[in-house]
Amino acid sequence: MPRRLPPLLDVYHDLHAALGPQHWWPAETPFEVVVGAVLVQNTSWRNVERAIANLKQHGLLEPHRLALVTRPRLERLLRPAGYYRVKARRLGNFLKFLVDEHAGSLDSLFALPLAVAREQLLSINGVGPETADSILLYAGNLPKFVVDAYTKRVLVRHGWLDASSGYGDMQQLFEQRLTVDVSLYSEFHALIVRVGNEYCRAKPKCDACPLRHRLPRSGPCDY
Ligand code: SF4
């Protein structure tokens, strides 16, 4: 049975007070956010930046132009992001969807009702819930809370979530307790990722973490 969750806004304020604004998502355009969201799976942001710099250098960070790039060339350009064959295929799938269904316009996608836009994104082969929700929140400025492995680790270690919970359970937990607010959703997820990167690692560094005062008396739960 999970421990009682504190008001999530208080947890947010703990993080924000300690770590400050995270300025997410680091991108110049919504399309750059989308490309980053597809490329960031299983790699560091630094590697994603190198692949995006390649696309920029060749003037390809635009849906129609990028959709015309051959697969072998796209793979070469994406190589710094790792798993470049898989990522080129996923990006190709997204581009085909965007050009075929929305004439290459992200505005057209984001003008749909949120649930429909999400469903369309999830229908693209290789786009899972975290990628779809990152696109909706950070490229579309739409209120979808993004959760990830870091979110789960923090919640489970504090005893606030059952380890068997899935993506949808975690997302609901945030969306049901927070006011619908794109800036709050954006900043909160970014702060959780920062905590996961810096403190809540495989071996947690609770002593230095801004959430240490919220641990159960017995310390972090095993996870
Ligand atoms: S206090 Fe410990 S368990 Fe909690 S988020 Fe920080 S590092 Fe993770």
mmCIF file of N, CA, C and O in Angstrom, residues 89-187:
data_model
loop_
_atom_site.group_PDB
_atom_site.id
_atom_site.type_symbol
_atom_site.label_atom_id
_atom_site.label_comp_id
_atom_site.label_asym_id
_atom_site.label_seq_id
_atom_site.Cartn_x
_atom_site.Cartn_y
_atom_site.Cartn_z
ATOM 1 N N ARG A 89 14.462 5.452 -38.751
ATOM 2 C CA ARG A 89 13.180 4.845 -39.133
ATOM 3 C C ARG A 89 12.031 5.532 -38.398
ATOM 4 O O ARG A 89 11.023 5.892 -38.992
ATOM 5 N N ARG A 90 12.222 5.766 -37.083
ATOM 6 C CA ARG A 90 11.149 6.406 -36.301
ATOM 7 C C ARG A 90 10.880 7.825 -36.775
ATOM 8 O O ARG A 90 9.731 8.250 -36.893
ATOM 9 N N LEU A 91 11.951 8.548 -37.030
ATOM 10 C CA LEU A 91 11.783 9.925 -37.503
ATOM 11 C C LEU A 91 11.110 9.912 -38.878
ATOM 12 O O LEU A 91 10.215 10.724 -39.155
ATOM 13 N N GLY A 92 11.521 8.962 -39.718
ATOM 14 C CA GLY A 92 10.882 8.811 -41.038
ATOM 15 C C GLY A 92 9.396 8.528 -40.891
ATOM 16 O O GLY A 92 8.569 9.087 -41.623
ATOM 17 N N ASN A 93 9.042 7.668 -39.947
ATOM 18 C CA ASN A 93 7.619 7.357 -39.718
ATOM 19 C C ASN A 93 6.858 8.614 -39.302
ATOM 20 O O ASN A 93 5.743 8.868 -39.769
ATOM 21 N N PHE A 94 7.482 9.398 -38.398
ATOM 22 C CA PHE A 94 6.811 10.619 -37.947
ATOM 23 C C PHE A 94 6.624 11.588 -39.115
ATOM 24 O O PHE A 94 5.554 12.184 -39.291
ATOM 25 N N LEU A 95 7.679 11.744 -39.932
ATOM 26 C CA LEU A 95 7.620 12.703 -41.041
ATOM 27 C C LEU A 95 6.557 12.292 -42.059
ATOM 28 O O LEU A 95 5.819 13.130 -42.574
ATOM 29 N N LYS A 96 6.476 11.006 -42.329
ATOM 30 C CA LYS A 96 5.464 10.516 -43.284
ATOM 31 C C LYS A 96 4.067 10.839 -42.750
ATOM 32 O O LYS A 96 3.200 11.328 -43.472
ATOM 33 N N PHE A 97 3.881 10.575 -41.447
ATOM 34 C CA PHE A 97 2.590 10.889 -40.816
ATOM 35 C C PHE A 97 2.277 12.385 -40.942
ATOM 36 O O PHE A 97 1.191 12.778 -41.357
ATOM 37 N N LEU A 98 3.271 13.218 -40.620
ATOM 38 C CA LEU A 98 3.014 14.666 -40.587
ATOM 39 C C LEU A 98 2.716 15.200 -41.993
ATOM 40 O O LEU A 98 1.808 16.019 -42.166
ATOM 41 N N VAL A 99 3.460 14.710 -42.972
ATOM 42 C CA VAL A 99 3.248 15.192 -44.347
ATOM 43 C C VAL A 99 1.925 14.637 -44.900
ATOM 44 O O VAL A 99 1.121 15.376 -45.473
ATOM 45 N N ASP A 100 1.671 13.348 -44.684
ATOM 46 C CA ASP A 100 0.459 12.731 -45.252
ATOM 47 C C ASP A 100 -0.813 13.228 -44.576
ATOM 48 O O ASP A 100 -1.811 13.503 -45.226
ATOM 49 N N GLU A 101 -0.772 13.338 -43.242
ATOM 50 C CA GLU A 101 -2.015 13.632 -42.504
ATOM 51 C C GLU A 101 -2.211 15.111 -42.214
ATOM 52 O O GLU A 101 -3.324 15.567 -41.960
ATOM 53 N N HIS A 102 -1.100 15.872 -42.178
ATOM 54 C CA HIS A 102 -1.221 17.283 -41.767
ATOM 55 C C HIS A 102 -0.462 18.224 -42.701
ATOM 56 O O HIS A 102 -0.108 19.335 -42.291
ATOM 57 N N ALA A 103 -0.215 17.780 -43.924
ATOM 58 C CA ALA A 103 0.488 18.603 -44.918
ATOM 59 C C ALA A 103 1.786 19.184 -44.340
ATOM 60 O O ALA A 103 2.179 20.305 -44.673
ATOM 61 N N GLY A 104 2.413 18.426 -43.445
ATOM 62 C CA GLY A 104 3.700 18.857 -42.877
ATOM 63 C C GLY A 104 3.572 19.917 -41.803
ATOM 64 O O GLY A 104 4.579 20.480 -41.369
ATOM 65 N N SER A 105 2.349 20.176 -41.341
ATOM 66 C CA SER A 105 2.133 21.284 -40.393
ATOM 67 C C SER A 105 1.907 20.783 -38.964
ATOM 68 O O SER A 105 0.902 20.113 -38.682
ATOM 69 N N LEU A 106 2.817 21.149 -38.073
ATOM 70 C CA LEU A 106 2.600 20.811 -36.658
ATOM 71 C C LEU A 106 1.407 21.572 -36.107
ATOM 72 O O LEU A 106 0.683 21.075 -35.244
ATOM 73 N N ASP A 107 1.195 22.795 -36.599
ATOM 74 C CA ASP A 107 0.041 23.576 -36.130
ATOM 75 C C ASP A 107 -1.260 22.814 -36.375
ATOM 76 O O ASP A 107 -2.177 22.841 -35.556
ATOM 77 N N SER A 108 -1.338 22.143 -37.520
ATOM 78 C CA SER A 108 -2.541 21.373 -37.853
ATOM 79 C C SER A 108 -2.719 20.221 -36.853
ATOM 80 O O SER A 108 -3.820 19.981 -36.352
ATOM 81 N N LEU A 109 -1.612 19.544 -36.524
ATOM 82 C CA LEU A 109 -1.681 18.455 -35.538
ATOM 83 C C LEU A 109 -2.130 18.996 -34.178
ATOM 84 O O LEU A 109 -3.025 18.439 -33.531
ATOM 85 N N PHE A 110 -1.523 20.097 -33.754
ATOM 86 C CA PHE A 110 -1.795 20.613 -32.409
ATOM 87 C C PHE A 110 -3.157 21.316 -32.303
ATOM 88 O O PHE A 110 -3.607 21.622 -31.201
ATOM 89 N N ALA A 111 -3.783 21.579 -33.446
ATOM 90 C CA ALA A 111 -5.112 22.195 -33.416
ATOM 91 C C ALA A 111 -6.201 21.154 -33.128
ATOM 92 O O ALA A 111 -7.339 21.503 -32.824
ATOM 93 N N LEU A 112 -5.852 19.879 -33.216
ATOM 94 C CA LEU A 112 -6.828 18.818 -32.928
ATOM 95 C C LEU A 112 -7.137 18.804 -31.438
ATOM 96 O O LEU A 112 -6.327 19.271 -30.624
ATOM 97 N N PRO A 113 -8.301 18.237 -31.049
ATOM 98 C CA PRO A 113 -8.511 18.003 -29.618
ATOM 99 C C PRO A 113 -7.328 17.184 -29.078
ATOM 100 O O PRO A 113 -6.823 16.289 -29.771
ATOM 101 N N LEU A 114 -6.915 17.518 -27.854
ATOM 102 C CA LEU A 114 -5.705 16.917 -27.293
ATOM 103 C C LEU A 114 -5.711 15.388 -27.353
ATOM 104 O O LEU A 114 -4.718 14.760 -27.747
ATOM 105 N N ALA A 115 -6.840 14.784 -26.985
ATOM 106 C CA ALA A 115 -6.887 13.310 -26.961
ATOM 107 C C ALA A 115 -6.716 12.736 -28.364
ATOM 108 O O ALA A 115 -6.104 11.675 -28.548
ATOM 109 N N VAL A 116 -7.239 13.450 -29.364
ATOM 110 C CA VAL A 116 -7.133 12.954 -30.750
ATOM 111 C C VAL A 116 -5.685 13.101 -31.233
ATOM 112 O O VAL A 116 -5.120 12.187 -31.852
ATOM 113 N N ALA A 117 -5.081 14.258 -30.936
ATOM 114 C CA ALA A 117 -3.679 14.463 -31.342
ATOM 115 C C ALA A 117 -2.797 13.386 -30.702
ATOM 116 O O ALA A 117 -1.904 12.819 -31.354
ATOM 117 N N ARG A 118 -3.055 13.085 -29.438
ATOM 118 C CA ARG A 118 -2.253 12.071 -28.737
ATOM 119 C C ARG A 118 -2.434 10.700 -29.376
ATOM 120 O O ARG A 118 -1.481 9.960 -29.595
ATOM 121 N N GLU A 119 -3.686 10.387 -29.678
ATOM 122 C CA GLU A 119 -3.975 9.092 -30.292
ATOM 123 C C GLU A 119 -3.262 8.967 -31.647
ATOM 124 O O GLU A 119 -2.698 7.927 -31.973
ATOM 125 N N GLN A 120 -3.282 10.060 -32.413
ATOM 126 C CA GLN A 120 -2.609 10.022 -33.721
ATOM 127 C C GLN A 120 -1.108 9.817 -33.537
ATOM 128 O O GLN A 120 -0.489 9.028 -34.254
ATOM 129 N N LEU A 121 -0.529 10.509 -32.562
ATOM 130 C CA LEU A 121 0.917 10.339 -32.331
ATOM 131 C C LEU A 121 1.227 8.906 -31.924
ATOM 132 O O LEU A 121 2.204 8.309 -32.384
ATOM 133 N N LEU A 122 0.392 8.358 -31.054
ATOM 134 C CA LEU A 122 0.650 6.997 -30.565
ATOM 135 C C LEU A 122 0.455 5.946 -31.654
ATOM 136 O O LEU A 122 0.923 4.815 -31.510
ATOM 137 N N SER A 123 -0.240 6.327 -32.719
ATOM 138 C CA SER A 123 -0.448 5.358 -33.809
ATOM 139 C C SER A 123 0.796 5.260 -34.703
ATOM 140 O O SER A 123 0.880 4.393 -35.570
ATOM 141 N N ILE A 124 1.754 6.159 -34.515
ATOM 142 C CA ILE A 124 2.977 6.130 -35.338
ATOM 143 C C ILE A 124 3.919 5.076 -34.768
ATOM 144 O O ILE A 124 4.216 5.096 -33.562
ATOM 145 N N ASN A 125 4.388 4.202 -35.631
ATOM 146 C CA ASN A 125 5.283 3.145 -35.184
ATOM 147 C C ASN A 125 6.567 3.746 -34.598
ATOM 148 O O ASN A 125 7.235 4.536 -35.248
ATOM 149 N N GLY A 126 6.859 3.405 -33.339
ATOM 150 C CA GLY A 126 8.075 3.916 -32.695
ATOM 151 C C GLY A 126 7.827 5.107 -31.789
ATOM 152 O O GLY A 126 8.749 5.575 -31.129
ATOM 153 N N VAL A 127 6.599 5.624 -31.762
ATOM 154 C CA VAL A 127 6.285 6.737 -30.849
ATOM 155 C C VAL A 127 5.480 6.180 -29.677
ATOM 156 O O VAL A 127 4.336 5.761 -29.830
ATOM 157 N N GLY A 128 6.104 6.168 -28.503
ATOM 158 C CA GLY A 128 5.435 5.683 -27.288
ATOM 159 C C GLY A 128 4.860 6.851 -26.500
ATOM 160 O O GLY A 128 4.998 8.020 -26.899
ATOM 161 N N PRO A 129 4.237 6.555 -25.354
ATOM 162 C CA PRO A 129 3.573 7.606 -24.573
ATOM 163 C C PRO A 129 4.506 8.749 -24.140
ATOM 164 O O PRO A 129 4.109 9.909 -24.215
ATOM 165 N N GLU A 130 5.727 8.420 -23.716
ATOM 166 C CA GLU A 130 6.616 9.496 -23.240
ATOM 167 C C GLU A 130 6.991 10.439 -24.388
ATOM 168 O O GLU A 130 7.000 11.671 -24.216
ATOM 169 N N THR A 131 7.273 9.864 -25.550
ATOM 170 C CA THR A 131 7.624 10.702 -26.706
ATOM 171 C C THR A 131 6.413 11.523 -27.154
ATOM 172 O O THR A 131 6.512 12.728 -27.391
ATOM 173 N N ALA A 132 5.259 10.860 -27.243
ATOM 174 C CA ALA A 132 4.041 11.569 -27.674
ATOM 175 C C ALA A 132 3.735 12.723 -26.721
ATOM 176 O O ALA A 132 3.455 13.849 -27.154
ATOM 177 N N ASP A 133 3.814 12.456 -25.427
ATOM 178 C CA ASP A 133 3.461 13.501 -24.455
ATOM 179 C C ASP A 133 4.500 14.620 -24.424
ATOM 180 O O ASP A 133 4.151 15.789 -24.226
ATOM 181 N N SER A 134 5.771 14.283 -24.641
ATOM 182 C CA SER A 134 6.805 15.324 -24.724
ATOM 183 C C SER A 134 6.530 16.238 -25.917
ATOM 184 O O SER A 134 6.686 17.458 -25.839
ATOM 185 N N ILE A 135 6.116 15.641 -27.023
ATOM 186 C CA ILE A 135 5.795 16.432 -28.226
ATOM 187 C C ILE A 135 4.601 17.352 -27.930
ATOM 188 O O ILE A 135 4.619 18.544 -28.246
ATOM 189 N N LEU A 136 3.575 16.780 -27.312
ATOM 190 C CA LEU A 136 2.365 17.585 -27.036
ATOM 191 C C LEU A 136 2.676 18.729 -26.077
ATOM 192 O O LEU A 136 2.246 19.869 -26.287
ATOM 193 N N LEU A 137 3.426 18.422 -25.023
ATOM 194 C CA LEU A 137 3.688 19.443 -23.997
ATOM 195 C C LEU A 137 4.717 20.476 -24.475
ATOM 196 O O LEU A 137 4.462 21.682 -24.411
ATOM 197 N N TYR A 138 5.859 19.995 -24.946
ATOM 198 C CA TYR A 138 6.955 20.926 -25.191
ATOM 199 C C TYR A 138 6.953 21.524 -26.605
ATOM 200 O O TYR A 138 7.469 22.622 -26.801
ATOM 201 N N ALA A 139 6.386 20.802 -27.575
ATOM 202 C CA ALA A 139 6.297 21.405 -28.924
ATOM 203 C C ALA A 139 4.932 22.053 -29.119
ATOM 204 O O ALA A 139 4.824 23.097 -29.749
ATOM 205 N N GLY A 140 3.890 21.429 -28.559
ATOM 206 C CA GLY A 140 2.533 21.930 -28.797
ATOM 207 C C GLY A 140 2.012 22.862 -27.724
ATOM 208 O O GLY A 140 0.947 23.446 -27.877
ATOM 209 N N ASN A 141 2.761 22.961 -26.610
ATOM 210 C CA ASN A 141 2.252 23.762 -25.475
ATOM 211 C C ASN A 141 0.879 23.307 -25.034
ATOM 212 O O ASN A 141 -0.001 24.123 -24.752
ATOM 213 N N LEU A 142 0.691 22.004 -25.028
ATOM 214 C CA LEU A 142 -0.611 21.434 -24.652
ATOM 215 C C LEU A 142 -0.457 20.731 -23.299
ATOM 216 O O LEU A 142 0.602 20.175 -23.001
ATOM 217 N N PRO A 143 -1.512 20.741 -22.485
ATOM 218 C CA PRO A 143 -1.377 20.244 -21.110
ATOM 219 C C PRO A 143 -1.406 18.722 -20.988
ATOM 220 O O PRO A 143 -2.425 18.128 -20.664
ATOM 221 N N LYS A 144 -0.277 18.083 -21.255
ATOM 222 C CA LYS A 144 -0.121 16.642 -21.005
ATOM 223 C C LYS A 144 1.084 16.486 -20.094
ATOM 224 O O LYS A 144 2.200 16.912 -20.442
ATOM 225 N N PHE A 145 0.897 15.881 -18.942
ATOM 226 C CA PHE A 145 2.022 15.704 -18.025
ATOM 227 C C PHE A 145 2.884 14.542 -18.513
ATOM 228 O O PHE A 145 2.382 13.457 -18.789
ATOM 229 N N VAL A 146 4.184 14.773 -18.604
ATOM 230 C CA VAL A 146 5.115 13.734 -19.064
ATOM 231 C C VAL A 146 5.700 13.031 -17.844
ATOM 232 O O VAL A 146 6.190 13.690 -16.916
ATOM 233 N N VAL A 147 5.651 11.713 -17.843
ATOM 234 C CA VAL A 147 6.324 10.949 -16.790
ATOM 235 C C VAL A 147 7.349 10.021 -17.448
ATOM 236 O O VAL A 147 7.287 9.763 -18.645
ATOM 237 N N ASP A 148 8.269 9.545 -16.649
ATOM 238 C CA ASP A 148 9.334 8.707 -17.208
ATOM 239 C C ASP A 148 9.919 7.826 -16.112
ATOM 240 O O ASP A 148 9.391 7.774 -14.993
ATOM 241 N N ALA A 149 11.012 7.164 -16.444
ATOM 242 C CA ALA A 149 11.619 6.244 -15.472
ATOM 243 C C ALA A 149 12.086 6.991 -14.219
ATOM 244 O O ALA A 149 12.030 6.452 -13.106
ATOM 245 N N TYR A 150 12.536 8.240 -14.372
ATOM 246 C CA TYR A 150 12.967 9.015 -13.204
ATOM 247 C C TYR A 150 11.772 9.291 -12.278
ATOM 248 O O TYR A 150 11.892 9.223 -11.060
ATOM 249 N N THR A 151 10.660 9.643 -12.891
ATOM 250 C CA THR A 151 9.454 9.932 -12.097
ATOM 251 C C THR A 151 9.094 8.710 -11.255
ATOM 252 O O THR A 151 8.812 8.812 -10.060
ATOM 253 N N LYS A 152 9.138 7.564 -11.896
ATOM 254 C CA LYS A 152 8.762 6.338 -11.188
ATOM 255 C C LYS A 152 9.730 6.061 -10.044
ATOM 256 O O LYS A 152 9.317 5.729 -8.922
ATOM 257 N N ARG A 153 10.998 6.245 -10.322
ATOM 258 C CA ARG A 153 12.009 5.961 -9.303
ATOM 259 C C ARG A 153 11.802 6.849 -8.071
ATOM 260 O O ARG A 153 11.802 6.380 -6.934
ATOM 261 N N VAL A 154 11.584 8.141 -8.305
ATOM 262 C CA VAL A 154 11.389 9.075 -7.187
ATOM 263 C C VAL A 154 10.133 8.692 -6.405
ATOM 264 O O VAL A 154 10.151 8.591 -5.167
ATOM 265 N N LEU A 155 9.040 8.454 -7.112
ATOM 266 C CA LEU A 155 7.770 8.168 -6.428
ATOM 267 C C LEU A 155 7.834 6.855 -5.657
ATOM 268 O O LEU A 155 7.385 6.770 -4.508
ATOM 269 N N VAL A 156 8.407 5.839 -6.281
ATOM 270 C CA VAL A 156 8.455 4.522 -5.620
ATOM 271 C C VAL A 156 9.402 4.571 -4.419
ATOM 272 O O VAL A 156 9.092 4.050 -3.345
ATOM 273 N N ARG A 157 10.544 5.242 -4.570
ATOM 274 C CA ARG A 157 11.503 5.290 -3.457
ATOM 275 C C ARG A 157 10.938 6.033 -2.244
ATOM 276 O O ARG A 157 11.337 5.781 -1.115
ATOM 277 N N HIS A 158 10.017 6.963 -2.516
ATOM 278 C CA HIS A 158 9.391 7.671 -1.396
ATOM 279 C C HIS A 158 8.165 6.924 -0.865
ATOM 280 O O HIS A 158 7.532 7.386 0.079
ATOM 281 N N GLY A 159 7.839 5.815 -1.498
ATOM 282 C CA GLY A 159 6.700 5.022 -1.046
ATOM 283 C C GLY A 159 5.366 5.592 -1.497
ATOM 284 O O GLY A 159 4.314 5.219 -0.977
ATOM 285 N N TRP A 160 5.391 6.493 -2.502
ATOM 286 C CA TRP A 160 4.155 7.145 -2.951
ATOM 287 C C TRP A 160 3.476 6.407 -4.102
ATOM 288 O O TRP A 160 2.383 6.764 -4.519
ATOM 289 N N LEU A 161 4.178 5.433 -4.633
ATOM 290 C CA LEU A 161 3.649 4.724 -5.813
ATOM 291 C C LEU A 161 4.064 3.273 -5.725
ATOM 292 O O LEU A 161 5.178 2.961 -5.305
ATOM 293 N N ASP A 162 3.152 2.424 -6.146
ATOM 294 C CA ASP A 162 3.454 1.009 -6.202
ATOM 295 C C ASP A 162 4.399 0.737 -7.379
ATOM 296 O O ASP A 162 4.205 1.292 -8.464
ATOM 297 N N ALA A 163 5.390 -0.107 -7.156
ATOM 298 C CA ALA A 163 6.391 -0.362 -8.206
ATOM 299 C C ALA A 163 5.783 -0.996 -9.450
ATOM 300 O O ALA A 163 6.369 -0.950 -10.536
ATOM 301 N N SER A 164 4.599 -1.601 -9.293
ATOM 302 C CA SER A 164 3.992 -2.247 -10.468
ATOM 303 C C SER A 164 3.183 -1.253 -11.317
ATOM 304 O O SER A 164 2.627 -1.618 -12.347
ATOM 305 N N SER A 165 3.122 0.017 -10.891
ATOM 306 C CA SER A 165 2.307 0.991 -11.630
ATOM 307 C C SER A 165 2.899 1.270 -13.010
ATOM 308 O O SER A 165 4.116 1.263 -13.186
ATOM 309 N N GLY A 166 2.019 1.546 -13.939
ATOM 310 C CA GLY A 166 2.458 1.813 -15.310
ATOM 311 C C GLY A 166 2.456 3.302 -15.627
ATOM 312 O O GLY A 166 2.146 4.143 -14.767
ATOM 313 N N TYR A 167 2.770 3.608 -16.875
ATOM 314 C CA TYR A 167 2.868 5.009 -17.322
ATOM 315 C C TYR A 167 1.559 5.771 -17.059
ATOM 316 O O TYR A 167 1.572 6.868 -16.495
ATOM 317 N N GLY A 168 0.440 5.158 -17.450
ATOM 318 C CA GLY A 168 -0.855 5.843 -17.322
ATOM 319 C C GLY A 168 -1.214 6.140 -15.875
ATOM 320 O O GLY A 168 -1.762 7.209 -15.563
ATOM 321 N N ASP A 169 -0.907 5.204 -14.972
ATOM 322 C CA ASP A 169 -1.200 5.415 -13.534
ATOM 323 C C ASP A 169 -0.428 6.625 -13.027
ATOM 324 O O ASP A 169 -0.957 7.466 -12.299
ATOM 325 N N MET A 170 0.854 6.670 -13.385
ATOM 326 C CA MET A 170 1.699 7.778 -12.915
ATOM 327 C C MET A 170 1.223 9.098 -13.481
ATOM 328 O O MET A 170 1.147 10.109 -12.790
ATOM 329 N N GLN A 171 0.897 9.086 -14.742
ATOM 330 C CA GLN A 171 0.460 10.330 -15.383
ATOM 331 C C GLN A 171 -0.832 10.843 -14.730
ATOM 332 O O GLN A 171 -0.958 12.034 -14.439
ATOM 333 N N GLN A 172 -1.742 9.913 -14.488
ATOM 334 C CA GLN A 172 -3.021 10.286 -13.841
ATOM 335 C C GLN A 172 -2.794 10.900 -12.473
ATOM 336 O O GLN A 172 -3.460 11.854 -12.079
ATOM 337 N N LEU A 173 -1.841 10.299 -11.758
ATOM 338 C CA LEU A 173 -1.540 10.781 -10.410
ATOM 339 C C LEU A 173 -1.197 12.281 -10.427
ATOM 340 O O LEU A 173 -1.650 13.047 -9.587
ATOM 341 N N PHE A 174 -0.442 12.703 -11.421
ATOM 342 C CA PHE A 174 -0.084 14.119 -11.530
ATOM 343 C C PHE A 174 -1.253 14.936 -12.086
ATOM 344 O O PHE A 174 -1.587 15.994 -11.551
ATOM 345 N N GLU A 175 -1.851 14.433 -13.143
ATOM 346 C CA GLU A 175 -2.889 15.238 -13.814
ATOM 347 C C GLU A 175 -4.121 15.421 -12.932
ATOM 348 O O GLU A 175 -4.804 16.442 -13.019
ATOM 349 N N GLN A 176 -4.397 14.436 -12.081
ATOM 350 C CA GLN A 176 -5.577 14.565 -11.213
ATOM 351 C C GLN A 176 -5.322 15.496 -10.035
ATOM 352 O O GLN A 176 -6.263 15.996 -9.427
ATOM 353 N N ARG A 177 -4.061 15.695 -9.682
ATOM 354 C CA ARG A 177 -3.769 16.482 -8.474
ATOM 355 C C ARG A 177 -3.270 17.897 -8.760
ATOM 356 O O ARG A 177 -3.174 18.695 -7.844
ATOM 357 N N LEU A 178 -2.886 18.166 -9.993
ATOM 358 C CA LEU A 178 -2.366 19.503 -10.309
ATOM 359 C C LEU A 178 -3.395 20.261 -11.143
ATOM 360 O O LEU A 178 -4.179 19.637 -11.877
ATOM 361 N N THR A 179 -3.370 21.587 -11.025
ATOM 362 C CA THR A 179 -4.224 22.353 -11.933
ATOM 363 C C THR A 179 -3.658 22.208 -13.343
ATOM 364 O O THR A 179 -2.451 21.995 -13.525
ATOM 365 N N VAL A 180 -4.541 22.322 -14.307
ATOM 366 C CA VAL A 180 -4.110 22.155 -15.690
ATOM 367 C C VAL A 180 -3.324 23.401 -16.091
ATOM 368 O O VAL A 180 -3.899 24.486 -16.231
ATOM 369 N N ASP A 181 -2.010 23.240 -16.210
ATOM 370 C CA ASP A 181 -1.162 24.406 -16.402
ATOM 371 C C ASP A 181 0.104 23.964 -17.159
ATOM 372 O O ASP A 181 0.939 23.233 -16.620
ATOM 373 N N VAL A 182 0.199 24.407 -18.390
ATOM 374 C CA VAL A 182 1.302 23.964 -19.253
ATOM 375 C C VAL A 182 2.669 24.319 -18.649
ATOM 376 O O VAL A 182 3.587 23.502 -18.652
ATOM 377 N N SER A 183 2.784 25.555 -18.103
ATOM 378 C CA SER A 183 4.091 25.949 -17.544
ATOM 379 C C SER A 183 4.450 25.070 -16.356
ATOM 380 O O SER A 183 5.609 24.663 -16.200
ATOM 381 N N LEU A 184 3.470 24.807 -15.509
ATOM 382 C CA LEU A 184 3.715 23.954 -14.339
ATOM 383 C C LEU A 184 4.111 22.540 -14.782
ATOM 384 O O LEU A 184 5.085 21.968 -14.277
ATOM 385 N N TYR A 185 3.361 21.984 -15.716
ATOM 386 C CA TYR A 185 3.670 20.635 -16.203
ATOM 387 C C TYR A 185 5.096 20.607 -16.786
ATOM 388 O O TYR A 185 5.868 19.681 -16.538
ATOM 389 N N SER A 186 5.419 21.621 -17.575
ATOM 390 C CA SER A 186 6.733 21.652 -18.250
ATOM 391 C C SER A 186 7.862 21.704 -17.234
ATOM 392 O O SER A 186 8.842 20.962 -17.317
ATOM 393 N N GLU A 187 7.711 22.608 -16.280
ATOM 394 C CA GLU A 187 8.778 22.836 -15.306
ATOM 395 C C GLU A 187 8.904 21.650 -14.340
ATOM 396 O O GLU A 187 10.008 21.235 -13.987
#
